Short mmCIF file of C-alpha atoms in Angstrom, two decimals:
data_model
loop_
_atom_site.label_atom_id
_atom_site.label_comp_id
_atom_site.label_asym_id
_atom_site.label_seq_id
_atom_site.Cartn_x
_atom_site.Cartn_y
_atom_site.Cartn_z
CA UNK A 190 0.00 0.00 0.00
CA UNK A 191 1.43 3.09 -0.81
CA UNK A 192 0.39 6.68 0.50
CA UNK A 193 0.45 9.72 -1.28
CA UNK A 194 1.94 12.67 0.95
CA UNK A 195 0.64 16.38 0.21
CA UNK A 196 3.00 18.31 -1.49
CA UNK A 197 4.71 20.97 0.45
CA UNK A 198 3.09 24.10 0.50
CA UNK A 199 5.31 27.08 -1.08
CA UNK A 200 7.93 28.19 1.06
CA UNK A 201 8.16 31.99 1.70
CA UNK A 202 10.93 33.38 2.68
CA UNK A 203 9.26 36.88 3.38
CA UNK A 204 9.37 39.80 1.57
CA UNK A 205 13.03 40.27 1.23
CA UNK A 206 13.14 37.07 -1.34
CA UNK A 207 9.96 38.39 -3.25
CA UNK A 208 11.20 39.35 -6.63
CA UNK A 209 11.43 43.19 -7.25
CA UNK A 210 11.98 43.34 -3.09
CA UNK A 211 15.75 43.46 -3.36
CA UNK A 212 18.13 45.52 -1.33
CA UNK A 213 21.03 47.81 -2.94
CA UNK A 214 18.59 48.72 -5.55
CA UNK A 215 19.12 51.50 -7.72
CA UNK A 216 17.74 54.73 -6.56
CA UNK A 217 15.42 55.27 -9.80
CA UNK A 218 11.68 56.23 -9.10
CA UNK A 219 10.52 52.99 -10.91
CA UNK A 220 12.67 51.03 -8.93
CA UNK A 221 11.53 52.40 -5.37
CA UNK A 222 7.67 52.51 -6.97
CA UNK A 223 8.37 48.54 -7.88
CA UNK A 224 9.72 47.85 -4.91
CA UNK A 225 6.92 49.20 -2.85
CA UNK A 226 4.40 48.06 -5.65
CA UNK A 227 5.60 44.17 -4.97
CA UNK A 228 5.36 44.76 -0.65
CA UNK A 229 1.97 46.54 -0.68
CA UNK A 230 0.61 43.48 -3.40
CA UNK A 231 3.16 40.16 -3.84
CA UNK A 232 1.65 38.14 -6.60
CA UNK A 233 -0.09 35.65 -4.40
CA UNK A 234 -1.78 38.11 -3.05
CA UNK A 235 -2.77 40.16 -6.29
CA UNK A 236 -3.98 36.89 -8.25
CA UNK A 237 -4.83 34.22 -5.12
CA UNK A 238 -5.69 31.20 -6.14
CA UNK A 239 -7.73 30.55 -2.64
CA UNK A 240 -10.30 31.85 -0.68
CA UNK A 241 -11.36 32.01 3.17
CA UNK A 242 -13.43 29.65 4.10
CA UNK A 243 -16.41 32.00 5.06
CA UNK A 244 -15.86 33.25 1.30
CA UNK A 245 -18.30 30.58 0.16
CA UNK A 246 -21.56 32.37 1.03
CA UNK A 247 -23.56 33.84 -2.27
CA UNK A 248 -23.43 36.95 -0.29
CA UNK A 249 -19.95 37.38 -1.32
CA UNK A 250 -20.54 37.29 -4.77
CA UNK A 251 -22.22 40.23 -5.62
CA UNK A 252 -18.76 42.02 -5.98
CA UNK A 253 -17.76 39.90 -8.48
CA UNK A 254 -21.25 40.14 -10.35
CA UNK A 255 -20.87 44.42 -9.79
CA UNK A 256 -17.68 44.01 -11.82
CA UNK A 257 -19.02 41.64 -14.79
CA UNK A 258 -22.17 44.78 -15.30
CA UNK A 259 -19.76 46.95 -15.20
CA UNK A 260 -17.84 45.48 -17.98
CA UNK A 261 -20.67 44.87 -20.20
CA UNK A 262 -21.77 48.54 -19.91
CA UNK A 263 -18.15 49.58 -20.83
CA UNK A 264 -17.90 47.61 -23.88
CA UNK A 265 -22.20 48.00 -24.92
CA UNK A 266 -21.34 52.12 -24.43
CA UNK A 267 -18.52 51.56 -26.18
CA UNK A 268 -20.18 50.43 -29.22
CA UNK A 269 -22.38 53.23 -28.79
CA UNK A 270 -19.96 56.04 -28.77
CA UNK A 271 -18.52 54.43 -32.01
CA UNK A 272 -21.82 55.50 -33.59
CA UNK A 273 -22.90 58.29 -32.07
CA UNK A 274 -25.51 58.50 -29.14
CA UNK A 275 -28.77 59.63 -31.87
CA UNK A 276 -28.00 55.68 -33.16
CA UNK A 277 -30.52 53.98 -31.21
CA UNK A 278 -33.11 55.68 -32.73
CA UNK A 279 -32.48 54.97 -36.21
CA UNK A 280 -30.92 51.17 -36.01
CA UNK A 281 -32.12 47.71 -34.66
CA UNK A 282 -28.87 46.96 -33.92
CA UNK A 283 -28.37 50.70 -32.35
CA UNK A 284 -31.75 50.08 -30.12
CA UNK A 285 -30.28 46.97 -29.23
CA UNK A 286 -26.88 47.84 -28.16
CA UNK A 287 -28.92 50.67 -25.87
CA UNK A 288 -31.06 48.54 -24.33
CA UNK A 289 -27.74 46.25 -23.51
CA UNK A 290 -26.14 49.61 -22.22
CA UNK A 291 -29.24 50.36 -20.43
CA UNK A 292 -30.16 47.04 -18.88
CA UNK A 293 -26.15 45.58 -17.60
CA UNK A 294 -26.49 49.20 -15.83
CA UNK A 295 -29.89 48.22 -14.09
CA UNK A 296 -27.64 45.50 -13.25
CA UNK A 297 -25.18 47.45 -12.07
CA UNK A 298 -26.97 49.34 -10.11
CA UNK A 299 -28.63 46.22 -8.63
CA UNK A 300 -25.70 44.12 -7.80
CA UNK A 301 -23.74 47.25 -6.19
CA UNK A 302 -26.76 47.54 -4.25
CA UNK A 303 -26.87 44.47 -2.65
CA UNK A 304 -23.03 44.27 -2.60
CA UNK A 305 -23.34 47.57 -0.42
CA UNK A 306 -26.33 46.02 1.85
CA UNK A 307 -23.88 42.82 2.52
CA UNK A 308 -20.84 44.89 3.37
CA UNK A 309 -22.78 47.25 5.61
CA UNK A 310 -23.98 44.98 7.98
CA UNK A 311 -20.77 43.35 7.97
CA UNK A 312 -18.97 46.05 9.13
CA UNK A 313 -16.84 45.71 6.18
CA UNK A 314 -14.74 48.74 7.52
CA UNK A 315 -12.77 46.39 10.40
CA UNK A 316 -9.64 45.46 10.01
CA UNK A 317 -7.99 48.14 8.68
CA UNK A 318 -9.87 48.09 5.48
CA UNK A 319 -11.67 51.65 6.42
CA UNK A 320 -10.10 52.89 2.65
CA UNK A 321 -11.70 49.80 0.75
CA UNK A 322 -15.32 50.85 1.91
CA UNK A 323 -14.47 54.60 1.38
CA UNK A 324 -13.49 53.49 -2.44
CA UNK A 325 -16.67 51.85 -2.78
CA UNK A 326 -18.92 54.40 -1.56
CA UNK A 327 -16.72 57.06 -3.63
CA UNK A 328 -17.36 54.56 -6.43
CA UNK A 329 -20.98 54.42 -5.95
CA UNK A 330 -21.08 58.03 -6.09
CA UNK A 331 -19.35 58.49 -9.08
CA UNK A 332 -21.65 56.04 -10.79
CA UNK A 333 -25.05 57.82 -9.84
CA UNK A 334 -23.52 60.63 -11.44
CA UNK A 335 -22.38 58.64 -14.68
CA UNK A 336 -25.78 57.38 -14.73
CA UNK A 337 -27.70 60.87 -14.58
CA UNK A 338 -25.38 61.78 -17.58
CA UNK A 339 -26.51 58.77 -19.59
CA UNK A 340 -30.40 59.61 -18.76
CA UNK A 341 -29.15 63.43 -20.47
CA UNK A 342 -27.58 61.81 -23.58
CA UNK A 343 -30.46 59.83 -24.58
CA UNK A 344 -31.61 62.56 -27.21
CA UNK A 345 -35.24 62.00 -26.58
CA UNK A 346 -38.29 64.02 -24.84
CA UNK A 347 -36.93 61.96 -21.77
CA UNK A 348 -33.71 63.35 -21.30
CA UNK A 349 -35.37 67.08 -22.34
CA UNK A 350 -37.45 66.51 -19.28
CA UNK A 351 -35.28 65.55 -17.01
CA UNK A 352 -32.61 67.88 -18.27
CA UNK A 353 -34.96 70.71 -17.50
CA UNK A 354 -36.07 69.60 -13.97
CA UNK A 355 -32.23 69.15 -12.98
CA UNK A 356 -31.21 72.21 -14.15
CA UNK A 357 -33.24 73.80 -10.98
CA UNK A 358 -31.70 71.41 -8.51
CA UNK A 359 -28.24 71.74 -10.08
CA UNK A 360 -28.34 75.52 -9.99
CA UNK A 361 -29.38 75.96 -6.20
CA UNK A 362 -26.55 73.67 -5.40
CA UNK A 363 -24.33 76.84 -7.09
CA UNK A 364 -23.15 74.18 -9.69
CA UNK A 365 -25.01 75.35 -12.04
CA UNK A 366 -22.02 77.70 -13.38
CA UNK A 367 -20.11 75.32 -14.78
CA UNK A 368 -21.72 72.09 -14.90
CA UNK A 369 -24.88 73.35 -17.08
CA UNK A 370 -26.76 70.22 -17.38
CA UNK A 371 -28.68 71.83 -20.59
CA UNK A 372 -25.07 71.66 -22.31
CA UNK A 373 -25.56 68.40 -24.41
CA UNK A 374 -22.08 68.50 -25.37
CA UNK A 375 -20.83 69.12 -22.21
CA UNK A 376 -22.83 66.48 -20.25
CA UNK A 377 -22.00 63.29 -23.41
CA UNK A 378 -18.47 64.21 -22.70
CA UNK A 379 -18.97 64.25 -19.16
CA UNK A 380 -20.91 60.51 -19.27
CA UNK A 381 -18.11 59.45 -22.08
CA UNK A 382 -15.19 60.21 -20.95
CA UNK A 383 -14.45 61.64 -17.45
CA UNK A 384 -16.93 60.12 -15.17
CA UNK A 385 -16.18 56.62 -16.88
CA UNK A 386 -12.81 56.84 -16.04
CA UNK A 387 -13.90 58.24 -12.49
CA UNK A 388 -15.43 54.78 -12.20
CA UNK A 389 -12.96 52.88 -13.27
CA UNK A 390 -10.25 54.41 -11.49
CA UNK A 391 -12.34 53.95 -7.61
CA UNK A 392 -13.43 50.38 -8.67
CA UNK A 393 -9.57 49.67 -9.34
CA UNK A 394 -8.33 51.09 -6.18
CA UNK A 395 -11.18 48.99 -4.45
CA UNK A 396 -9.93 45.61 -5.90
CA UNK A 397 -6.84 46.26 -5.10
CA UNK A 398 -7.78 46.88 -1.65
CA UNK A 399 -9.80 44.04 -1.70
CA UNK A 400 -6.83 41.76 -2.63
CA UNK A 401 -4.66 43.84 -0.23
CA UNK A 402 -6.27 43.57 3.03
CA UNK A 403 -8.58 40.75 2.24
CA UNK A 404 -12.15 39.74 2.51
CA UNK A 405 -13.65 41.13 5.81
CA UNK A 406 -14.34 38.20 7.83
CA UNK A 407 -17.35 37.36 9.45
CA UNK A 408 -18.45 38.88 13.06
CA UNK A 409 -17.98 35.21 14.67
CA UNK A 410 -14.78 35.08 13.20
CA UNK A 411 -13.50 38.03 14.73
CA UNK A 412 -14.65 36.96 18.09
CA UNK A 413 -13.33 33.59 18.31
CA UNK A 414 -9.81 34.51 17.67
CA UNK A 415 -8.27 31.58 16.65
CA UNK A 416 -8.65 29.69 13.42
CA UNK A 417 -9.81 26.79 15.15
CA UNK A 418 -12.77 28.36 16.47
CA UNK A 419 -13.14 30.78 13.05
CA UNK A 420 -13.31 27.23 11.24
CA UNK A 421 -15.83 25.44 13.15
CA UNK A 422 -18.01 28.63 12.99
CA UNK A 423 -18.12 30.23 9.37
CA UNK A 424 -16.87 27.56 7.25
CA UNK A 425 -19.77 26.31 6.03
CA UNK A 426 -22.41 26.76 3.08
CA UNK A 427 -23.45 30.19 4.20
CA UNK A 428 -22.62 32.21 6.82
CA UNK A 429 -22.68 30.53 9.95
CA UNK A 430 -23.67 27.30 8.65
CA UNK A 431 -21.14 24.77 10.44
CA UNK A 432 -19.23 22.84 7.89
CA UNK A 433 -15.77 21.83 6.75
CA UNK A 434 -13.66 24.10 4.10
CA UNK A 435 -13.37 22.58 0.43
CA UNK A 436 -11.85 23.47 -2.88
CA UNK A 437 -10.80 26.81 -3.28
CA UNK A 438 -11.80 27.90 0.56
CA UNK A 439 -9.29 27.16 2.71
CA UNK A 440 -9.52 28.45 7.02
CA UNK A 441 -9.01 31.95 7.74
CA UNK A 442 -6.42 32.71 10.03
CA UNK A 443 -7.04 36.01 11.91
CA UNK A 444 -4.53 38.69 11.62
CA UNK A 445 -2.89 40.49 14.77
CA UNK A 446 -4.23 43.33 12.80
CA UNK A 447 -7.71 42.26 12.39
CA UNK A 448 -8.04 40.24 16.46
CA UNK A 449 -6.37 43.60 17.72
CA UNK A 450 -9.83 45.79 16.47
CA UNK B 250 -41.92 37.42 -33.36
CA UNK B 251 -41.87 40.90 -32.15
CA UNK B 252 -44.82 39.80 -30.16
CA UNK B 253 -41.64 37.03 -28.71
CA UNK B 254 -39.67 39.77 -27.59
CA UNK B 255 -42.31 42.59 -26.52
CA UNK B 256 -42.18 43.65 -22.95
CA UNK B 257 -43.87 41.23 -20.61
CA UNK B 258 -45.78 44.20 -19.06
CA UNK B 259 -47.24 46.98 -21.55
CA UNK B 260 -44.83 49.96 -20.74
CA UNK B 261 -47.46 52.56 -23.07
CA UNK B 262 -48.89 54.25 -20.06
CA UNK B 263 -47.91 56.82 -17.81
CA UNK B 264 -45.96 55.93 -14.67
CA UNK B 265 -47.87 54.68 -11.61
CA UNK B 266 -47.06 55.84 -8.24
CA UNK B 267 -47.57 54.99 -4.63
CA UNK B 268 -47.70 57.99 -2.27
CA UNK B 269 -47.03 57.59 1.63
CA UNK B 270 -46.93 61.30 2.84
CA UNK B 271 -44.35 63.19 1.05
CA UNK B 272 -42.68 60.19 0.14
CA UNK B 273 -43.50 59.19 -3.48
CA UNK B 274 -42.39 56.74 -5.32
CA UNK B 275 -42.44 54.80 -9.30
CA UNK B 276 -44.48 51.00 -8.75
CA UNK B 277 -41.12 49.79 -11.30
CA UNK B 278 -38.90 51.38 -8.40
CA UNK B 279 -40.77 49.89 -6.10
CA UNK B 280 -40.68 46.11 -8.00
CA UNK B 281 -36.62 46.95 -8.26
CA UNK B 282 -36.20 47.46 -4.68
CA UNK B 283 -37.81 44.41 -3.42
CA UNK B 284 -36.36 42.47 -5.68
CA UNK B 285 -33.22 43.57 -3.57
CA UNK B 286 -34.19 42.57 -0.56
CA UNK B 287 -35.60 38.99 -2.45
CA UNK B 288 -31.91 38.35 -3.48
CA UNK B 289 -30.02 39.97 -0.40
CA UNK B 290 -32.16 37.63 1.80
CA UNK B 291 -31.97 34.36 -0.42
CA UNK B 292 -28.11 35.13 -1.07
CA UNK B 293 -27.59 34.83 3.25
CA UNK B 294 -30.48 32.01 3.54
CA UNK B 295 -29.53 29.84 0.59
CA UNK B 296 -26.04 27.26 0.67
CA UNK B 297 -23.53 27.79 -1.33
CA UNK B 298 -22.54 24.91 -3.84
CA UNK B 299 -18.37 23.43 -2.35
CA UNK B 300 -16.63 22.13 -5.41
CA UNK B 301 -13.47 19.42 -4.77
CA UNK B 302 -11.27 19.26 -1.99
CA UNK B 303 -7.99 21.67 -2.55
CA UNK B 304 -5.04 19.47 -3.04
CA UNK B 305 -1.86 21.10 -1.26
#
């Protein structure tokens, strides 16, 4: 009989032995900016390839689901702006490429939504991850704003109307001035180019602060303060439900970091 | 076929709106928003499917 032993896990000899986190290296700003680059995200923590075990909950997938809208309303508006944003209303396959645009942003909208409700009543903020939720909301933000753009650049009796109405609310804010929200031009630029990139730029920072503090853990997890006790507690099919880790969830060990809040 | 792909629910008619006090609000905003709390409940209620056993 023979047995099969696991093979050893990757050694890691800390940071110093990370490539790019060298000492006597050159004093050139790309140097220092890779050097800190590689300690504030090492590849295995940029691109894991497993999860805590309190991960597997469908809560925590509404993230991921926030992203994939997100990237169909990039590449559907995309389209768009290729043929101009009067299209729709002369083309199938312009109406069709809206109602994509409009409908992964309903989405959107939706998944962020429930994302938001999940990390609130986590406490998502513990653990040093205070920046990560302050990205998110920031991102949130910038997307209602993206959003009221879009409802301008429609070119219909819709976006007249609601131009109009805003235009009140805009000015009393003092706004007004210089983001005139009866400027067509100005507000398709606006929802085309700058708020887009707005966006993109907080939901970037966010998964990277995602991947560099890591998935808040549960409430129960924090308590127990051990991975022994974190295990037997949130390891299971949802949150709370007792069972073991499997596949790409593997125990959470508690940071000193994350027991000392 | 357009009949196929049609909106389940005719959309030619003005908006309908509920009205508690001074809060007022679409029905389809309404529909959207507990449909929210549908999947933010059944997303904490319902397990989540464990593929193999990690290898390591």
């Amino acid at each position: 009989m023979t047995t099969t032993l696991p093979a050893p896990a990757p050694r890691d000899d800390g940071p110093a032995a990370r490539p790019g986190v060298t000492k006597g290296i050159r004093p050139t700003w790309t140097g220092r900016l890779r050097v800190r680059a590689v300690k504030a995200l090492p590849p295995d923590k940029l691109l894991p390839d497993t999860q805590p075990a309190y991960v597997a909950s469908w809560i925590y997938v509404f993230g991921a689901l926030t992203l994939a809208a997100f990237a169909v309303v990039v590449l559907s508006g995309a389209v768009i702006a290729l043929k101009g944003p009067a299209w729709w209303h002369v083309s199938s396959i312009g109406l069709f490429f809206n109602s994509m645009h409009l409908w992964s942003t309903e989405l959107f909208f939706f998944f962020m939504v429930v994302h938001l409700w999940g990390k609130f009543f986590m406490a998502a903020w513990r653990g040093r991850r205070r920046a990560t939720w302050v990205t998110g909301v920031l991102a949130f933000a910038a997307s209602i704003a993206t959003a009221f753009t879009g409802y301008l650049s429609q070119q219909n009796f819709d976006s007249e109307w609601i131009s109009t109405q805003a235009k009140d609310g805009i000015n009393a804010t003092g706004a007004g001035a210089f983001w005139n929200v009866l400027n067509f031009g100005q507000m398709l630029m606006w929802h085309i180019v700058l708020l887009p990139a707005v966006v993109g730029l907080f939901i970037g920072v966010h998964v990277l602060l995602v991947r560099r503090r890591g998935v808040v853990p549960p409430f129960a997890d924090d308590r127990a303060g051990g991975p022994a006790a974190a295990a037997a507690s949130v390891a299971g099919p949802g949150v709370g439900q007792g069972a073991p880790a499997a596949g790409l969830f593997e125990e959470h060990t508690p940071s000193s970091r994350e027991t000392a809040q | 076929m357009p009949a196929l792909v049609a909106a389940l629910i005719n959309l030619s008619h003005p908006g309908r709106y509920v009205h508690w006090g001074f809060i007022q609000l679409s029905v389809a905003n309404l529909v959207v928003i507990a449909l929210m709390i549908l999947v933010f409940v059944l997303a904490i209620a319902l397990p989540f499917p464990h593929g193999k056993r990690a290898r390591r």
